[in-house]
XYZ file of C-alpha atoms in Angstrom:
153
model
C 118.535 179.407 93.413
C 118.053 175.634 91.747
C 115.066 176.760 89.892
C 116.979 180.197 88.312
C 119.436 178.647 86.602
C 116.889 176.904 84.695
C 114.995 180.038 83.725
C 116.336 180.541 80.446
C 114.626 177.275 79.426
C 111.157 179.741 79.553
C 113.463 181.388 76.485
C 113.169 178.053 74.778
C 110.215 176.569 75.615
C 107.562 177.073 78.182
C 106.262 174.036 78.112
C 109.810 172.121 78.488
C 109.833 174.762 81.777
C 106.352 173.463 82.970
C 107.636 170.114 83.097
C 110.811 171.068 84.424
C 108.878 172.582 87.076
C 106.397 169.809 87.602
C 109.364 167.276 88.065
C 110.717 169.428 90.650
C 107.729 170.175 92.529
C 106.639 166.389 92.591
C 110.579 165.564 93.615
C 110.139 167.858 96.403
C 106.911 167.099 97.122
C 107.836 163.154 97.819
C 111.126 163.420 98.601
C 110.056 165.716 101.842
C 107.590 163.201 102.498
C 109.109 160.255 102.334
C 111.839 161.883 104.176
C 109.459 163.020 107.312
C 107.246 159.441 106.842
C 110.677 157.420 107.388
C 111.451 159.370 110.544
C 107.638 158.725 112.024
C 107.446 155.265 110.766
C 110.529 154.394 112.534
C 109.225 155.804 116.116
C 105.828 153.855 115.544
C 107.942 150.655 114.556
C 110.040 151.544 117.857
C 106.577 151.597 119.713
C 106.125 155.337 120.063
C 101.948 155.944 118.769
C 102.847 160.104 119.255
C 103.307 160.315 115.578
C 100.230 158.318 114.311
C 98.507 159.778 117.164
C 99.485 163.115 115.415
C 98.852 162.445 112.284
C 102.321 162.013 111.118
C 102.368 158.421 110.097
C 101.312 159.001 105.998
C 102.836 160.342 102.766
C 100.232 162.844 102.258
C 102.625 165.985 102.077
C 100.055 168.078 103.575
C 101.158 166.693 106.988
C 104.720 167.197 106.369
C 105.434 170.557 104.876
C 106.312 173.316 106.380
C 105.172 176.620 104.640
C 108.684 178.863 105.454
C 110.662 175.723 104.971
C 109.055 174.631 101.367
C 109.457 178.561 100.278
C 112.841 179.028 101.364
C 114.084 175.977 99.308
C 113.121 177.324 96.316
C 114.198 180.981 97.008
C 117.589 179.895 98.349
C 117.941 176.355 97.637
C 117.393 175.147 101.684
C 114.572 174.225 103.038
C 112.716 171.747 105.782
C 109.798 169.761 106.704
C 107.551 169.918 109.752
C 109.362 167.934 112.471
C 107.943 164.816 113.342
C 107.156 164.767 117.292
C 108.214 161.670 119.155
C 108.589 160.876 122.735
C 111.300 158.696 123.195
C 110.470 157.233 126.720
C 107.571 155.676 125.060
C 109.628 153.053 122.566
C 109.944 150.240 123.857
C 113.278 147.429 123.524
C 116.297 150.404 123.132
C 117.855 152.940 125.310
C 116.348 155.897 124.664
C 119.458 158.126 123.176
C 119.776 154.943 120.783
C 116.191 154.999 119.688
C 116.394 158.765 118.925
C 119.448 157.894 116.970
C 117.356 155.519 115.097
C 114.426 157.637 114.084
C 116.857 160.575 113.864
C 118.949 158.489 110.885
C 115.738 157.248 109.158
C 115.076 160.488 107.437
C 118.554 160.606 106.291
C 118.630 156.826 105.161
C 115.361 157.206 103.271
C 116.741 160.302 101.444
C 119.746 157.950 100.092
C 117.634 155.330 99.262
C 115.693 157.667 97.039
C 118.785 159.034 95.475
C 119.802 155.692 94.889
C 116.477 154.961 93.227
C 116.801 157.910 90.994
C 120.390 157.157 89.838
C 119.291 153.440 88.812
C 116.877 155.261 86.806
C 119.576 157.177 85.264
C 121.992 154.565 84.810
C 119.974 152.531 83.591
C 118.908 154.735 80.607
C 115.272 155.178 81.905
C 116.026 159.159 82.340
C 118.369 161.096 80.588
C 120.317 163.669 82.822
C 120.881 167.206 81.571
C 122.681 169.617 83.320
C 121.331 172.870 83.782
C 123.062 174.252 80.256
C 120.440 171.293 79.261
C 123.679 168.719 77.411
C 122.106 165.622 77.637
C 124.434 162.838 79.421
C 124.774 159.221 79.362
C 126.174 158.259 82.636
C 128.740 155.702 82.723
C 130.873 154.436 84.795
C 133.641 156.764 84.509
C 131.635 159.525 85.888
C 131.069 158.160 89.322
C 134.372 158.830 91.561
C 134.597 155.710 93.424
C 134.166 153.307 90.884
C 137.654 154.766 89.877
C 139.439 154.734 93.122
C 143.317 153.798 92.998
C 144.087 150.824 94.356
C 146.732 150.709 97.032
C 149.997 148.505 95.732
């Protein structure tokens, strides 16, 4: 669904499309990684080895994508990774329901820090953001919510 509202821009240009499409795939492409890496670094740091015994512990997305996952993102905008096996028994220092917490939030956590990296980027004036009718936009501070919360008086 993401990538058909941008198929007009083939209308335009194909090559601004091709990039378009390039960004996206490469976005996904990390952003699934990292996403999947964070969850088996975190049992290996936890002392679990089932992940790097698995071949979970890298960023090469090959080890991380799932085929039906990756195609049904792009056909209706939701998708997953492989899930990274852990055993929690084996980490060592927590109770096990709180180290399956932990690895269970590192996924999460490393998707916000990405985000986070990516709107610096933007705010910043590194990237321009268009929207998909492609109006470039400056982001200020007026467009993020919470920098304009009431105060309470």
């Amino acid at each position: 669904m993401f990538i058909l509202a941008y198929l007009d821009l083939l209308e335009v240009s194909t090559t601004a499309f091709l990039a378009f499409l390039g960004a996206v795939l490469t976005a996904l492409l990390v952003g699934i990684s990292f996403h999947e890496f964070s969850h088996a670094f975190t049992a290996d740091r936890l002392g679990d080895p089932t992940p790097r015994y698995r071949g979970r512990l890298t960023l090469n997305p090959m080890a991380h994508l799932d085929p039906f996952g990756t195609l049904l993102l792009f056909v209706v905008g939701f998708g997953w990774g492989k899930p990274v096996p852990v055993n929690p028994r084996l980490m060592r220092g927590h109770d096990p329901r709180t180290a399956m917490a932990l690895v269970a939030a590192a996924g999460p956590f490393s998707n916000l820090v990405m985000a986070a990296l990516a709107g610096l980027a933007i705010k910043i004036g590194l990237v321009d953001w268009h929207t998909p009718d492609r109006k470039s936009t400056r982001l200020n501070s007026s467009h993020i919510p919470l920098s304009r919360m009431p105060s309470s008086a």
